[in-house]
């Protein structure tokens, strides 16, 4: 066995998502596209669609590396959305924005939506159920799409009723490790997998804070870690602010997540987050 010289060039870590290869030397910003019922009421009105497209382009201009587009099915307390409604709401946006060269993540649990999204040029599938639906792994294998595997305890309708763990970090880590292994076994390349502890998905404030402090433990599995804390309830609990007043708390949370090892932050306020990360990078770059 030949010992590797200490100075041997280590391949820079990357995340491959379709035609995009992201350099993980700096944190990535995933912008959340607003497709709430009030701003996108019937899933097809021209003005609603134009507004969503304009919002996505603004986030791209503000420095988002990826734009996450989702139906409503992942919102805590939300009822499942019919497949045809989800497709009608999401696919025109995916097709238009992917054509413009924007890296699009599609937030879905449904294999049929995954397949259509990939066909329309989506770069990543972001699944709050970590590809556990029958056929979901198969929909993402054999194509070059990236996948974000998220941990969730129970279902969105009931998950915040009484979240409980013996050890939240161990349970989240073991679940994500098992899901990543299932994906690798199915032929999804390691470089296409990201992991997410799922802040707020069946977690109390104390659980979320422990997970945030332990992102390094998750990152040690060798996959980039996604952190989604933007505007979430835990930030409201800490600050007493309503959801539309949580931008400063969200910035602090995103920065904390990066300091603890997150490679990707999923945020609403792209421009402010990019500025915060630039300051952090300038400080670290001088070290
Ligand atoms: C209402 C409440 C609407 C909460 C939407 C939400 C995550 C996600 C969501 C996350 C990944 C939100 C959530 N959260 N996907 N989808 N990680 N990968 O705050 O934390 O956006 S939905």
XYZ file of C-alpha atoms and ligand atoms in Angstrom:
309
model
C 0.000 0.000 0.000
C 1.352 3.394 -0.970
C 0.743 6.121 1.568
C -0.944 9.158 0.155
C 1.300 12.190 0.425
C -0.023 14.783 2.809
C -0.218 17.374 0.033
C -2.091 15.126 -2.438
C -4.839 17.162 -4.036
C -8.149 16.238 -2.475
C -11.018 16.540 -4.930
C -13.028 19.610 -4.020
C -16.412 18.512 -2.678
C -19.199 19.081 -5.167
C -22.927 18.520 -5.409
C -24.124 17.382 -8.809
C -27.651 18.353 -9.783
C -28.537 17.643 -13.392
C -26.397 19.851 -15.623
C -25.163 21.858 -12.613
C -22.092 21.039 -10.536
C -21.954 23.097 -7.364
C -18.638 23.764 -5.654
C -19.208 23.244 -1.940
C -16.178 25.296 -0.916
C -18.654 28.060 -0.119
C -22.186 27.701 1.253
C -25.000 27.565 -1.302
C -28.244 29.484 -1.053
C -31.519 27.831 -2.039
C -34.280 30.403 -2.545
C -37.843 29.417 -1.651
C -40.313 30.313 -4.389
C -43.549 31.712 -3.081
C -46.399 29.572 -4.443
C -48.779 29.985 -1.526
C -52.517 29.747 -2.259
C -53.081 33.501 -1.968
C -50.339 34.349 -4.434
C -51.092 31.418 -6.711
C -54.744 30.752 -6.095
C -55.841 28.479 -8.924
C -52.489 27.130 -9.965
C -52.706 28.582 -13.410
C -53.750 32.209 -13.564
C -51.491 34.217 -15.824
C -50.758 37.003 -13.332
C -50.001 34.555 -10.536
C -47.616 32.700 -12.789
C -45.907 35.892 -13.934
C -45.511 36.984 -10.329
C -43.933 33.661 -9.358
C -41.567 33.822 -12.346
C -40.570 37.386 -11.464
C -39.920 36.347 -7.861
C -37.717 33.454 -9.022
C -35.736 35.685 -11.386
C -35.243 38.237 -8.612
C -33.863 35.535 -6.318
C -31.525 34.386 -9.112
C -30.316 37.974 -9.571
C -29.874 38.267 -5.791
C -27.488 35.309 -5.822
C -29.578 32.184 -5.238
C -27.768 29.053 -6.429
C -30.972 27.013 -6.550
C -34.671 27.881 -6.499
C -36.977 25.513 -4.595
C -40.490 25.201 -6.015
C -43.129 23.343 -4.069
C -46.852 22.763 -3.839
C -48.427 22.991 -0.408
C -48.104 19.398 0.678
C -45.072 19.949 2.915
C -46.517 22.723 5.061
C -47.027 21.622 8.662
C -50.731 20.943 9.126
C -51.326 20.800 5.384
C -53.566 18.257 3.762
C -52.204 16.212 0.870
C -52.515 17.858 -2.554
C -53.880 15.944 -5.555
C -51.260 14.967 -8.091
C -52.918 16.802 -10.982
C -53.195 20.000 -8.909
C -49.555 19.775 -7.877
C -48.497 19.224 -11.496
C -50.631 22.112 -12.762
C -49.214 24.444 -10.144
C -45.563 23.537 -10.360
C -44.708 22.244 -13.836
C -45.170 25.464 -15.860
C -42.808 27.237 -13.469
C -40.239 24.436 -13.557
C -40.279 24.318 -17.358
C -40.003 28.096 -17.813
C -37.269 28.643 -15.221
C -35.202 25.582 -16.160
C -35.245 26.808 -19.761
C -33.783 30.098 -18.521
C -30.828 28.192 -17.093
C -31.883 28.419 -13.451
C -31.168 25.432 -11.197
C -34.586 24.331 -9.979
C -35.354 22.062 -7.043
C -38.854 20.615 -6.928
C -40.310 19.996 -3.489
C -42.428 16.863 -3.874
C -43.094 13.430 -2.396
C -44.807 12.024 -5.477
C -42.888 9.836 -7.963
C -45.052 11.005 -10.886
C -44.279 14.640 -10.105
C -40.583 13.747 -9.744
C -40.534 12.157 -13.201
C -42.273 15.092 -14.854
C -40.050 17.573 -13.048
C -36.895 15.795 -14.205
C -38.252 15.642 -17.767
C -38.901 19.404 -17.630
C -35.306 20.097 -16.578
C -35.413 20.193 -12.765
C -31.931 19.937 -11.268
C -32.940 18.557 -7.867
C -35.768 16.698 -6.165
C -36.313 17.987 -2.632
C -38.368 15.388 -0.776
C -39.538 15.974 2.798
C -40.254 12.204 2.874
C -36.672 11.318 1.781
C -37.831 9.254 -1.239
C -39.774 6.782 0.938
C -42.852 6.685 -1.342
C -42.983 3.519 -3.458
C -41.258 4.306 -6.769
C -39.657 7.540 -5.555
C -36.060 6.286 -5.498
C -36.588 4.707 -8.924
C -37.874 8.039 -10.270
C -34.569 9.669 -9.249
C -32.206 6.809 -10.202
C -30.938 6.445 -13.744
C -31.282 10.195 -14.310
C -28.759 12.815 -13.222
C -30.989 14.787 -10.850
C -29.731 15.729 -7.381
C -31.771 14.653 -4.356
C -32.359 16.271 -0.975
C -33.389 13.705 1.632
C -35.182 15.239 4.630
C -36.059 13.790 8.019
C -39.613 14.136 9.285
C -41.302 12.528 12.292
C -44.825 11.421 11.322
C -46.916 13.340 8.743
C -47.334 17.107 8.222
C -50.921 17.028 9.580
C -49.898 15.576 12.944
C -46.144 15.982 13.288
C -46.143 18.977 15.640
C -48.681 17.450 18.082
C -46.120 15.838 20.409
C -42.694 15.363 18.854
C -40.655 12.896 20.904
C -37.235 11.264 20.601
C -34.867 9.308 22.823
C -32.007 11.135 21.105
C -33.025 13.418 18.265
C -29.524 13.700 16.786
C -28.919 9.946 16.730
C -32.379 9.204 15.335
C -32.163 11.843 12.590
C -28.611 10.813 11.704
C -29.457 7.097 11.530
C -32.569 7.730 9.447
C -30.692 9.935 6.967
C -27.799 7.462 6.778
C -30.246 4.665 5.946
C -32.008 6.733 3.281
C -28.697 7.772 1.705
C -27.621 4.116 1.649
C -30.892 3.111 -0.017
C -30.299 5.755 -2.690
C -26.697 4.679 -3.269
C -27.824 1.034 -3.503
C -30.350 2.084 -6.160
C -27.592 3.690 -8.209
C -27.873 7.342 -7.205
C -24.323 8.738 -7.122
C -23.086 9.938 -3.721
C -22.260 13.313 -5.255
C -25.948 13.804 -6.060
C -27.203 13.375 -2.485
C -27.810 16.065 0.145
C -29.247 15.482 3.642
C -31.566 17.695 5.696
C -32.553 17.299 9.381
C -35.965 18.822 8.630
C -36.188 21.645 11.140
C -39.761 21.949 12.434
C -40.909 18.678 10.921
C -41.935 16.815 14.063
C -39.521 18.748 16.284
C -39.855 21.063 19.259
C -37.732 24.181 19.674
C -35.372 22.167 21.904
C -35.065 19.457 19.231
C -34.364 22.064 16.546
C -31.690 23.747 18.654
C -29.972 20.456 19.431
C -29.997 19.556 15.738
C -28.652 22.970 14.801
C -25.779 22.577 17.246
C -25.153 19.073 15.885
C -25.082 19.790 12.154
C -21.402 18.827 12.261
C -22.392 15.309 13.320
C -24.659 15.082 10.294
C -22.061 16.639 7.959
C -19.561 14.006 9.153
C -21.537 11.424 7.147
C -19.907 12.980 4.088
C -22.956 14.457 2.394
C -23.741 18.165 2.158
C -26.267 19.217 4.796
C -29.227 21.448 3.938
C -30.640 23.675 6.693
C -34.119 25.175 6.382
C -34.897 27.474 9.296
C -36.159 30.510 7.391
C -39.161 32.154 9.108
C -39.954 28.949 11.000
C -41.948 28.687 14.212
C -38.895 28.069 16.382
C -37.587 31.524 15.417
C -40.949 32.948 16.453
C -40.692 31.145 19.784
C -37.226 32.593 20.404
C -37.967 36.178 19.325
C -41.728 36.569 19.840
C -41.995 37.783 16.230
C -44.758 36.945 13.778
C -43.832 35.149 10.563
C -43.452 38.331 8.498
C -41.118 39.825 11.121
C -38.638 36.950 11.222
C -36.098 38.043 8.623
C -33.382 39.112 11.091
C -33.870 35.912 13.094
C -33.720 33.925 9.858
C -30.429 35.558 8.892
C -28.942 34.721 12.268
C -30.200 31.155 11.990
C -28.766 30.716 8.490
C -25.391 31.988 9.671
C -25.481 29.702 12.729
C -26.292 26.775 10.452
C -23.324 27.514 8.175
C -21.022 27.953 11.196
C -22.159 24.519 12.411
C -21.493 22.859 9.064
C -24.474 23.394 6.754
C -23.486 23.441 3.071
C -26.809 24.760 1.789
C -29.274 27.152 3.419
C -32.887 27.152 2.254
C -34.218 30.704 2.676
C -36.923 33.171 1.699
C -34.738 36.284 1.927
C -32.036 35.544 -0.607
C -30.508 38.989 -0.946
C -30.073 39.522 2.786
C -28.754 35.988 3.283
C -26.209 36.352 0.478
C -24.963 39.592 2.092
C -24.658 37.901 5.499
C -22.718 34.997 3.982
C -20.426 37.414 2.110
C -19.462 39.013 5.422
C -18.831 35.598 6.942
C -16.773 34.531 3.899
C -14.702 37.729 4.048
C -13.908 37.096 7.709
C -13.051 33.428 7.142
C -11.139 34.145 3.929
C -8.688 36.271 5.871
C -8.020 33.527 8.419
C -45.602 26.699 5.898
C -44.827 26.263 6.955
C -45.167 26.552 4.612
C -43.631 25.643 6.732
C -43.959 25.927 4.371
C -43.213 25.463 5.433
C -38.206 22.463 4.372
C -38.494 21.947 3.112
C -40.227 23.023 3.862
C -36.916 22.230 4.951
C -36.372 21.008 2.949
C -40.966 26.035 4.941
C -41.865 24.845 5.230
N -39.291 23.142 4.809
N -37.593 21.235 2.399
N -39.753 22.294 2.809
N -36.054 21.495 4.204
N -35.459 20.308 2.285
O -40.684 26.750 5.928
O -36.588 22.621 6.078
O -40.644 26.324 3.803
S -41.828 23.656 3.924
